Coordinates of C-alpha atoms in Angstrom, one line a residue:
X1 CA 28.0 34.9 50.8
X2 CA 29.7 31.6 49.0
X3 CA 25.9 30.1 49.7
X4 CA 24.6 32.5 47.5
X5 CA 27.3 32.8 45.1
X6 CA 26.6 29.2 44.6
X7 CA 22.7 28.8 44.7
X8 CA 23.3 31.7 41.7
X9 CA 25.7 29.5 39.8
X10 CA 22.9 26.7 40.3
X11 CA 20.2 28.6 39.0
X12 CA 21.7 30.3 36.4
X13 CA 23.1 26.8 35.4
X14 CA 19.3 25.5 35.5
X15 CA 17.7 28.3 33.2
X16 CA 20.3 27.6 31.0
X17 CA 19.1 24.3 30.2
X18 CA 15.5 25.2 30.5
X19 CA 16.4 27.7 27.6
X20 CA 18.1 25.2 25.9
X21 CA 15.3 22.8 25.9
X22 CA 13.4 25.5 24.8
X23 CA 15.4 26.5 21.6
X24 CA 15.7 22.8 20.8
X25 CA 12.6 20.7 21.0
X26 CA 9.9 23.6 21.7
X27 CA 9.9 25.9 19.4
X28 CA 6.3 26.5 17.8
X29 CA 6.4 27.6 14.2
X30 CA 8.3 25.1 11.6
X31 CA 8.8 26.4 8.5
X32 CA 6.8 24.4 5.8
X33 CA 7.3 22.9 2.0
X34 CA 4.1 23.5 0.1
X35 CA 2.2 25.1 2.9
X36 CA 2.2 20.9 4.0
X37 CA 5.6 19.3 5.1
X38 CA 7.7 20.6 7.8
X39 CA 11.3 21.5 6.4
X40 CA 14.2 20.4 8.4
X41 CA 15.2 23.8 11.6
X42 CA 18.7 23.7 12.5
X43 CA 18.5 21.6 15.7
X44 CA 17.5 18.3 12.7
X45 CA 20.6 16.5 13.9
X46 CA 20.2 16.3 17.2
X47 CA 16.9 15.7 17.6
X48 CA 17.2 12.9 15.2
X49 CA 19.9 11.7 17.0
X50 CA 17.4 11.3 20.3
X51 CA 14.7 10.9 18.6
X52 CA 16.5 7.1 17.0
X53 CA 17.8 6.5 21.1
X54 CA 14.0 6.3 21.7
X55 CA 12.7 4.5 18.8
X56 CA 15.4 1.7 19.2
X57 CA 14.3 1.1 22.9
X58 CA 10.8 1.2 22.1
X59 CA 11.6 -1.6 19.6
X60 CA 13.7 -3.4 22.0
X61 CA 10.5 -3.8 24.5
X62 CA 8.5 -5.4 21.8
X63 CA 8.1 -8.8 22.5
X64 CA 8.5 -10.7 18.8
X65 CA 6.8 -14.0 19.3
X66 CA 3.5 -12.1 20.3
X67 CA 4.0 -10.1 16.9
X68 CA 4.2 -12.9 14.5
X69 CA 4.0 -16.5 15.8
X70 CA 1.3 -16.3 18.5
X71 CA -0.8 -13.2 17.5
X72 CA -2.8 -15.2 14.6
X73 CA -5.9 -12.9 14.4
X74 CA -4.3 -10.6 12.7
X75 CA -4.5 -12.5 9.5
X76 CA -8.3 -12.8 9.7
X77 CA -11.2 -10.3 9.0
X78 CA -10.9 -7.7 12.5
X79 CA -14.2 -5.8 14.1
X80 CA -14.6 -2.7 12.8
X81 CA -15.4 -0.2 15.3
X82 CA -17.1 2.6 14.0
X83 CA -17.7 4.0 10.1
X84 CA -14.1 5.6 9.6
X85 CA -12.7 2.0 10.9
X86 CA -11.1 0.0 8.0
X87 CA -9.0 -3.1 7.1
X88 CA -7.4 -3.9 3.8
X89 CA -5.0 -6.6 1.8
X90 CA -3.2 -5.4 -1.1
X91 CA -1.2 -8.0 -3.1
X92 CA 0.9 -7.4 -6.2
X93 CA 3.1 -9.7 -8.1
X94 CA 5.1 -9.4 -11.6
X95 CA 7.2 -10.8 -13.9
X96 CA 9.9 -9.5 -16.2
X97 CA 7.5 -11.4 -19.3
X98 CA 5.5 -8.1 -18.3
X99 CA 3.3 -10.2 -16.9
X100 CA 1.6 -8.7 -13.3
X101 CA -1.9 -8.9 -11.0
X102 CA -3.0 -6.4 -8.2
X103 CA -5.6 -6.8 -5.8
X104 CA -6.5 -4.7 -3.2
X105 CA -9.8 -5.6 -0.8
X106 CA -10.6 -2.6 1.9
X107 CA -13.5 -3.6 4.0
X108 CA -15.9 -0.9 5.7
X109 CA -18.8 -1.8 7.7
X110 CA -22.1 -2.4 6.5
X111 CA -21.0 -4.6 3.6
X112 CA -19.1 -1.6 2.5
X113 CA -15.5 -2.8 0.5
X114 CA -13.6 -1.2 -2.2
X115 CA -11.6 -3.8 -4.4
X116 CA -8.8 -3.3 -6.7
X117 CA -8.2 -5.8 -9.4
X118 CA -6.0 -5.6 -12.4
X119 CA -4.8 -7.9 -14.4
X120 CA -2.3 -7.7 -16.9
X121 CA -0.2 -10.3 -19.2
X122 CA 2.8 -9.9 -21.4
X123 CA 0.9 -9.6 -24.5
X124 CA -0.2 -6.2 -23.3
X125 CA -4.0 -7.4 -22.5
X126 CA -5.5 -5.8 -19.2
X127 CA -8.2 -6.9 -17.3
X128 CA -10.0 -4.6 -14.8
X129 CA -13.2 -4.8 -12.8
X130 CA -16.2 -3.9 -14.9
X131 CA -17.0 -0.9 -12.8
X132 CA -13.5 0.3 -12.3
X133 CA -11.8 3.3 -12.2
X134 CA -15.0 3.2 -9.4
X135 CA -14.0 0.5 -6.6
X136 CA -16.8 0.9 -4.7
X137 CA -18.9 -2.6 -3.6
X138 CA -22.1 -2.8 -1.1
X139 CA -22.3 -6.1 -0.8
X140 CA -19.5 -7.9 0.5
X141 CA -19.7 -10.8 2.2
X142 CA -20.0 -9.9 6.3
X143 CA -17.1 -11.1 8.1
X144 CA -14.9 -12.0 5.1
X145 CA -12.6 -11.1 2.5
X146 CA -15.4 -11.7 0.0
X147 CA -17.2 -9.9 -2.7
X148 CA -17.7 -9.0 -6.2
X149 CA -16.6 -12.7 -7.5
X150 CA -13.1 -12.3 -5.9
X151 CA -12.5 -14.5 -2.2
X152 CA -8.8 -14.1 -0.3
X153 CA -8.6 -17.0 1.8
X154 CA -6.2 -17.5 4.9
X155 CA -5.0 -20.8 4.7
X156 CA -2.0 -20.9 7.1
X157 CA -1.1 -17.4 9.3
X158 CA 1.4 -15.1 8.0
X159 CA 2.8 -18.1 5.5
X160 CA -0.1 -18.9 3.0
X161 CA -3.4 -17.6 1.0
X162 CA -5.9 -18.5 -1.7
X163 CA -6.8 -16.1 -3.8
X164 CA -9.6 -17.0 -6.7
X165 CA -11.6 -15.0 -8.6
X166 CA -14.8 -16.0 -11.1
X167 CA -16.7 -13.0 -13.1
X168 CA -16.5 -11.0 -15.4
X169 CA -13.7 -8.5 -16.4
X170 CA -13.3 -5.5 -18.6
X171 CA -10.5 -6.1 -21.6
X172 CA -8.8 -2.7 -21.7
X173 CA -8.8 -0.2 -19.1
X174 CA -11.4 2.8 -18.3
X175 CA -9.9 6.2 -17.6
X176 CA -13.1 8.0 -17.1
X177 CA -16.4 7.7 -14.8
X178 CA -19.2 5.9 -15.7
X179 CA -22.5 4.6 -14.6
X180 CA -22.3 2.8 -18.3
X181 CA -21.1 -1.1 -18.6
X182 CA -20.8 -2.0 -22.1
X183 CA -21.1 -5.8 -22.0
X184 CA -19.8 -6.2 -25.3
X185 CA -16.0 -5.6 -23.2
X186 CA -16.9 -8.1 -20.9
X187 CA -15.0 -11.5 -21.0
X188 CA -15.4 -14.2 -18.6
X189 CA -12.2 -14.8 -16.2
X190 CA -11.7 -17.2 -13.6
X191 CA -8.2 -17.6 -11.5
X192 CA -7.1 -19.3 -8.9
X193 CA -3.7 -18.4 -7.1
X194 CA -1.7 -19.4 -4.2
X195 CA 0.3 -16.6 -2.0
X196 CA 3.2 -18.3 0.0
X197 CA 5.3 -15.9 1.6
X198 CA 9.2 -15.9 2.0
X199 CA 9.9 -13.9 5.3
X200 CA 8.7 -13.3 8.3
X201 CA 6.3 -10.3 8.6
X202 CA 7.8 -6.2 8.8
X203 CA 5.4 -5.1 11.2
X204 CA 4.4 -1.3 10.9
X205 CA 6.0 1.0 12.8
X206 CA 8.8 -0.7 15.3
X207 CA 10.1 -2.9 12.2
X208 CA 10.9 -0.2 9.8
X209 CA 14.2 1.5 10.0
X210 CA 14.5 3.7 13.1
X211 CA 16.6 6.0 11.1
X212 CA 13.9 6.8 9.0
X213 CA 11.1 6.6 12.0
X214 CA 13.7 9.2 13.5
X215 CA 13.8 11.6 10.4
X216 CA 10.3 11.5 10.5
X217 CA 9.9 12.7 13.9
X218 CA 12.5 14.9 14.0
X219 CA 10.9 16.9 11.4
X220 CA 7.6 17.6 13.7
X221 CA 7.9 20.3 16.8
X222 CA 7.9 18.6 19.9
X223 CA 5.9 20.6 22.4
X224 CA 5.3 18.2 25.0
X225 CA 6.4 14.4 25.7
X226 CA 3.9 13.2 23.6
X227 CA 5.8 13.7 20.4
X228 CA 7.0 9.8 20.4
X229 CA 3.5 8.3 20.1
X230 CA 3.4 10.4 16.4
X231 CA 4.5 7.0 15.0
X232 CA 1.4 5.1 15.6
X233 CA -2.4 5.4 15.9
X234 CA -4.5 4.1 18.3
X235 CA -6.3 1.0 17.0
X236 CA -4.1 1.0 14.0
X237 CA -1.3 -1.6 13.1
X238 CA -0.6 -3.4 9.8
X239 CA 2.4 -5.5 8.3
X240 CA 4.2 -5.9 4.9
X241 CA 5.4 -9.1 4.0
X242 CA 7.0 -10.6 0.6
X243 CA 6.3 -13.9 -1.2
X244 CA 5.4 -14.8 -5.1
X245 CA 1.7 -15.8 -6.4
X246 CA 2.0 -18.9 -8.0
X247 CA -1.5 -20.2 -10.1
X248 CA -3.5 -20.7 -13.0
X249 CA -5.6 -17.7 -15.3
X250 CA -8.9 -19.3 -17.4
X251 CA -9.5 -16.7 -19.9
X252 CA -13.2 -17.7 -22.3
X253 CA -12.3 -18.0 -25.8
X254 CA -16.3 -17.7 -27.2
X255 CA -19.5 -18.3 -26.0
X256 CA -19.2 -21.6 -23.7
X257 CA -22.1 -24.5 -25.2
X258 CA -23.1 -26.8 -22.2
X259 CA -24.7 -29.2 -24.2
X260 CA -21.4 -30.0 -26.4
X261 CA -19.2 -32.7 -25.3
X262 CA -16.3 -31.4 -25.8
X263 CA -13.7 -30.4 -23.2
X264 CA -15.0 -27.3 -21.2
X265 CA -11.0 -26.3 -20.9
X266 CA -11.0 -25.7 -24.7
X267 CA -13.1 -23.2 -24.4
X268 CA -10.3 -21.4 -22.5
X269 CA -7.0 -19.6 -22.8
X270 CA -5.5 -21.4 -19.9
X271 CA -2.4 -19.8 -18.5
X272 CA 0.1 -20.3 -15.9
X273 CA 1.9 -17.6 -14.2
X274 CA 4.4 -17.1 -11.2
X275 CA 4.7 -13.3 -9.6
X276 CA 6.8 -12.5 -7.0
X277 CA 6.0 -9.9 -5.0
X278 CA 4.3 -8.6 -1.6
X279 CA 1.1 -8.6 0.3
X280 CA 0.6 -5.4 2.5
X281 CA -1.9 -5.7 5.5
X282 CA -3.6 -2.8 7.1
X283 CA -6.2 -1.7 10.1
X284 CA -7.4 1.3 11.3
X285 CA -9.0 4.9 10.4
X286 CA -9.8 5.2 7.2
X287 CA -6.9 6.9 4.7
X288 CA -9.0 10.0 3.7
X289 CA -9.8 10.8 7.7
X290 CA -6.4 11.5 8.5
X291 CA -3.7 11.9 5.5
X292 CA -2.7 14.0 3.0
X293 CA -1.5 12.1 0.5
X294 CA 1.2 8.8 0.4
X295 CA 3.0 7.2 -2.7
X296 CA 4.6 4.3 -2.8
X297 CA 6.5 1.7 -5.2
X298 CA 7.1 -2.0 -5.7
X299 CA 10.0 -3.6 -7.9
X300 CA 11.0 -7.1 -8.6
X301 CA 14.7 -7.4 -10.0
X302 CA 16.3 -9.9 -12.8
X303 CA 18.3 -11.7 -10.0
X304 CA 15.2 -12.0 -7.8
X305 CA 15.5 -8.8 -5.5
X306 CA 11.7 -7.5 -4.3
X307 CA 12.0 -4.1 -2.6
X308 CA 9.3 -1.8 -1.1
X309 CA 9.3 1.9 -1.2
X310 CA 7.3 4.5 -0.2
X311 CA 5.9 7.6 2.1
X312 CA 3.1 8.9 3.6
X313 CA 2.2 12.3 5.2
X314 CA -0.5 13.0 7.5
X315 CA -2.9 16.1 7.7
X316 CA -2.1 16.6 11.7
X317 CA 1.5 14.9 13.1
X318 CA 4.1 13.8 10.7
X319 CA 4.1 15.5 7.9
X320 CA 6.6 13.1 6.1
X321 CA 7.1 9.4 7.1
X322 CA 9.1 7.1 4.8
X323 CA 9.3 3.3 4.7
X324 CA 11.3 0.8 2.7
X325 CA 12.4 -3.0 3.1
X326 CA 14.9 -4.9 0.6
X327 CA 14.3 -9.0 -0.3
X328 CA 17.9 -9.8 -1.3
X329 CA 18.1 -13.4 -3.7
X330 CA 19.7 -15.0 -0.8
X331 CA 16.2 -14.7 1.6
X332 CA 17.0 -11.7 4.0
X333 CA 15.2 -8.9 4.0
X334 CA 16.6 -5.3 5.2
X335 CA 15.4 -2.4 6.1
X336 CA 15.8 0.9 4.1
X337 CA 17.7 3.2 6.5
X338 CA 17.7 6.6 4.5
X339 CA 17.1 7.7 0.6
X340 CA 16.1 11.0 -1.1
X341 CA 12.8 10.4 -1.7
X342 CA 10.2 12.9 -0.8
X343 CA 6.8 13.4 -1.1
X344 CA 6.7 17.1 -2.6
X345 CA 9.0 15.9 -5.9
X346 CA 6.5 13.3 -7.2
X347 CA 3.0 14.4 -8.5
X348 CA 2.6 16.7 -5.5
X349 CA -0.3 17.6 -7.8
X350 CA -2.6 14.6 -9.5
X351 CA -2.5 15.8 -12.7
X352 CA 1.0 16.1 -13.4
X353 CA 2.7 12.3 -12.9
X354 CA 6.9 12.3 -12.9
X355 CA 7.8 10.3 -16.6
X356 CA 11.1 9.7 -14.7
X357 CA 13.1 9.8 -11.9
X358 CA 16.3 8.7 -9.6
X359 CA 16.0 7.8 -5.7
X360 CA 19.4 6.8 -3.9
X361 CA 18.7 4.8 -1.5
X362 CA 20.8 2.9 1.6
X363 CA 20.3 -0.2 3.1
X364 CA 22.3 -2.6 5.3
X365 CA 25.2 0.2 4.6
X366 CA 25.3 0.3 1.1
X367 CA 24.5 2.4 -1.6
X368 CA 21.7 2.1 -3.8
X369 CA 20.7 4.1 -6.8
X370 CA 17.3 3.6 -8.1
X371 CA 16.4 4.4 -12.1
X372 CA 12.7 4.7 -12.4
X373 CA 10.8 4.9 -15.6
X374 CA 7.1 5.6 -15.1
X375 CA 4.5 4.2 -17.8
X376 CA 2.4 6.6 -18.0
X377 CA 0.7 5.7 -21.3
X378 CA 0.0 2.1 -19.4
X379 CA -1.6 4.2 -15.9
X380 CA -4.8 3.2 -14.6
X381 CA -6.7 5.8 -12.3
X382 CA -9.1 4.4 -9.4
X383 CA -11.9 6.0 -6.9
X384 CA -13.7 5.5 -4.1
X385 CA -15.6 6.9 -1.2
X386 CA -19.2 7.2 -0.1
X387 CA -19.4 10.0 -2.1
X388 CA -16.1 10.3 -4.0
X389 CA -13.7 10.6 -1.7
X390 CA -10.2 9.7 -3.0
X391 CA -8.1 9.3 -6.2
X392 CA -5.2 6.7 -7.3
X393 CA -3.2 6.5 -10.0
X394 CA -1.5 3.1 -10.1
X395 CA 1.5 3.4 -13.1
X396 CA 3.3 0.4 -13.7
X397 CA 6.9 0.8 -13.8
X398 CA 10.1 -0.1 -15.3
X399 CA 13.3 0.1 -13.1
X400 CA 16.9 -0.2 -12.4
X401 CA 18.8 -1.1 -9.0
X402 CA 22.5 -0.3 -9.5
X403 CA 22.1 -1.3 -13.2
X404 CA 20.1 -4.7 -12.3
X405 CA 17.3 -4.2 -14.2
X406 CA 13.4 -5.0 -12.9
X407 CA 9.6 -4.2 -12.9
X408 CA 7.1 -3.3 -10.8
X409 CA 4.5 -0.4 -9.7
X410 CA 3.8 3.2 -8.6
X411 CA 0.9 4.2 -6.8
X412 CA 0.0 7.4 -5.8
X413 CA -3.2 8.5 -3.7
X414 CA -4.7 11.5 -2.8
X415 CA -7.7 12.6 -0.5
X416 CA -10.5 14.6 -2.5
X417 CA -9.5 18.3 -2.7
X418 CA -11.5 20.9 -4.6
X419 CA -9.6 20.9 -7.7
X420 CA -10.3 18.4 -10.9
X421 CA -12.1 16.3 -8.6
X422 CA -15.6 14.6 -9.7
X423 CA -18.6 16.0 -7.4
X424 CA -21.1 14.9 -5.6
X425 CA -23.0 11.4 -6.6
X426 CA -25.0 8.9 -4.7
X427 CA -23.5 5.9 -3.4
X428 CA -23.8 2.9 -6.8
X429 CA -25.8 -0.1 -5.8
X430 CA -23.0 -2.7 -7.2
X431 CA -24.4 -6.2 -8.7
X432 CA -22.4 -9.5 -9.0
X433 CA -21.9 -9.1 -12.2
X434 CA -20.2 -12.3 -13.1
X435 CA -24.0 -13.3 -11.9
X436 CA -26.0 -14.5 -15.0
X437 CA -29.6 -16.6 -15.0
X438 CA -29.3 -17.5 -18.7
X439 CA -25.6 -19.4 -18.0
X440 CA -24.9 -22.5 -15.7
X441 CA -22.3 -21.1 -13.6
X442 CA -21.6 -23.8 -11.3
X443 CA -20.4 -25.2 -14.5
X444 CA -17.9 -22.6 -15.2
X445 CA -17.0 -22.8 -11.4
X446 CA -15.7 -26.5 -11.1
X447 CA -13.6 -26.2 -14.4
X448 CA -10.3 -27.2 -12.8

């Protein structure tokens, strides 16, 4: 009879903890926030709480060296596997003169790239691509960050690029679609900047904060054991790292005469500029085959401070993922490990961009309260897709960190939906427009 009694007591004891599992990590329906992100069920806390146990081991198998000192081919041009595969380099820098450039190069394959360039000096001038808000290029250089004029140029793995530019840019900025290129816009640029970085690599997922990699999942029902491998798609990796662009900008003052003898600089606004900042490398599916939206921002402080900031949320997995590092003066970088940023309180819908805000933020155990001012008037909207596909508005910024005042950028992107989106159009045949018979441009290209 005690047998029994005591095989009863071991079974009971067992279904309790099946049920418990059950209540805990199984349950099926997760209440939502927009009909998108999953809203926090009372068992957050301790599922967060496992959920960072796991992410920290995870992280403690990853072997370091092979991330950053021995795998070098991640810094060069990577095989794209099939038509959704991707591979981009963003890199922004800015000054507090107002001064700032972004570039962005996302190669397909097939030729197939999307670039981003905007350039932007402290007199209020902007220069954009002549086709812009459209990004889209079909022929890029195979193999190579490389088309359209613009080259980014490894020079030494995770520490140094070149980045140079020769063509032709639009003065002012185009809000609006068009086939159209006035040339009467145009103006002849040509650049030629160094990226050096100043840290190591923040290699995407295991060197973000595992607080916020355990928010993340904790948010998401866990049906199975698979729940962990949420953080990180197969064939997919990328890395954030920060550094300045240090170089010269050649702007043409009027039309160049090759057979004067005068000096060819004089027919050029010459300008030298120094942007801290960060360069962001990606691979994997492409952003429109599997997420909802992200936005992010990028601030450089008076006292030298460069901090990162952003989310993204997927259309299947985890609907909220945040991600944040912190340059300090001094050289070390930190990790954001919580802040009150979310997705659904900024712009949830394109057309209606925040005109300010406040994130508090903590990092290395301390408070942070950041003041953003969004520029609105100064946003500049991009595209892209084979048809139409996506939608970006880039608004440059102006910011405070606990009263330390700085500059920087907001992007947010979205996937084509089916409201105010353009339709249906062929894919553009894009020419090198800085290309001209009637001018020597192997001139213009060894002005040093």
């Amino acid at each position: 009879m005690e047998r029994i009694i005591d095989l009863m007591y071991i079974l009971g004891c067992f279904g309790i903890l099946i049920a418990t599992i059950i209540l805990i990590f199984m349950q099926k329906k997760v209440p939502k926030i927009f009909g998108h992100y999953s809203n926090p069920e009372w068992n957050f806390f301790l599922k967060r709480w496992y959920a960072e146990r796991i992410v920290r081991k995870i992280k403690k198998d990853q072997d370091v060296l092979l991330k950053y000192e021995k795998n070098y081919d991640n810094e060069y041009p990577k095989l794209l596997p099939s038509s959704k595969s991707s591979e981009s380099q963003f890199i922004y820098g800015c000054d507090m003169n107002g001064n700032y450039l972004l570039l962005k190069f996302t190669r397909f394959q097939h030729r197939i790239a999307e670039l981003w360039l905007v350039l932007r000096l402290e007199d209020g001038t902007t220069f954009t691509l002549p086709e812009h808000p459209d990004t889209r290029v079909c022929n890029a250089t195979p193999n190579k960050f490389e088309a359209h004029g613009l080259t980014l140029e490894n020079l030494v793995p995770y520490s140094k690029w070149r980045i140079r530019f020769s063509g032709l840019l639009r003065r002012g900025v185009r809000r609006e679609f068009s086939e159209l290129i006035n040339e009467n816009e145009l103006e002849f640029v040509r650049f030629n900047f160094f990226w050096n970085a100043c840290s190591v690599p923040q290699h995407w997922p295991f060197d973000w904060s595992p607080k916020l990699m355990a928010t993340a999942l904790a948010l998401e029902p866990w049906r199975d054991g698979n729940w962990k491998f949420m953080l990180n798609k197969a064939d997919s990796g990328g890395y954030d790292q920060f550094g300045a662009l240090k170089g010269r900008i050649f702007i043409q003052n009027n039309k160049i005469d090759f057979s004067s003898t005068q000096n060819p600089d004089e027919n050029f606004t010459v300008l030298e500029l120094n942007l801290p900042g960060i360069r962001q490398r990606r691979w994997g599916p492409s952003k429109t085959s599997h997420l909802h939206r992200t936005a992010s921002f990028v601030g450089v402080l008076q006292d030298g401070t460069v901090f990162e900031l952003g989310a993204f949320s997927s259309k299947t997995g985890l609907t909220h993922c945040q991600f944040g590092n912190f340059r300090t003066p001094y050289g070390k970088v930190f990790a954001i490990d919580w802040s009150d940023f979310h997705l659904s309180n900024f712009a949830e819908n394109s057309s209606q961009l925040p005109s300010n805000s406040v994130i508090n933020l903590k990092v290395n155990s301390e408070k942070y309260k950041l003041e953003i001012e969004f520029k609105n008037e100064r946003q500049f909207p991009l595209m892209g897709g084979n048809p139409f596909d996506w939608l970006e508005h880039n608004v440059p910024i102006e910011c405070k960190v606990n009263g330390m005042k700085g500059c920087g950028i907001s992007i947010f992107w979205y996937p084509k939906r089916n409201e105010n989106f353009l339709h249906y159009r062929d894919f553009l045949r894009v020419k090198r427009v800085f290309y001209r018979h009637d001018v020597e441009t192997q001139k213009l290209f060894s002005l040093t």
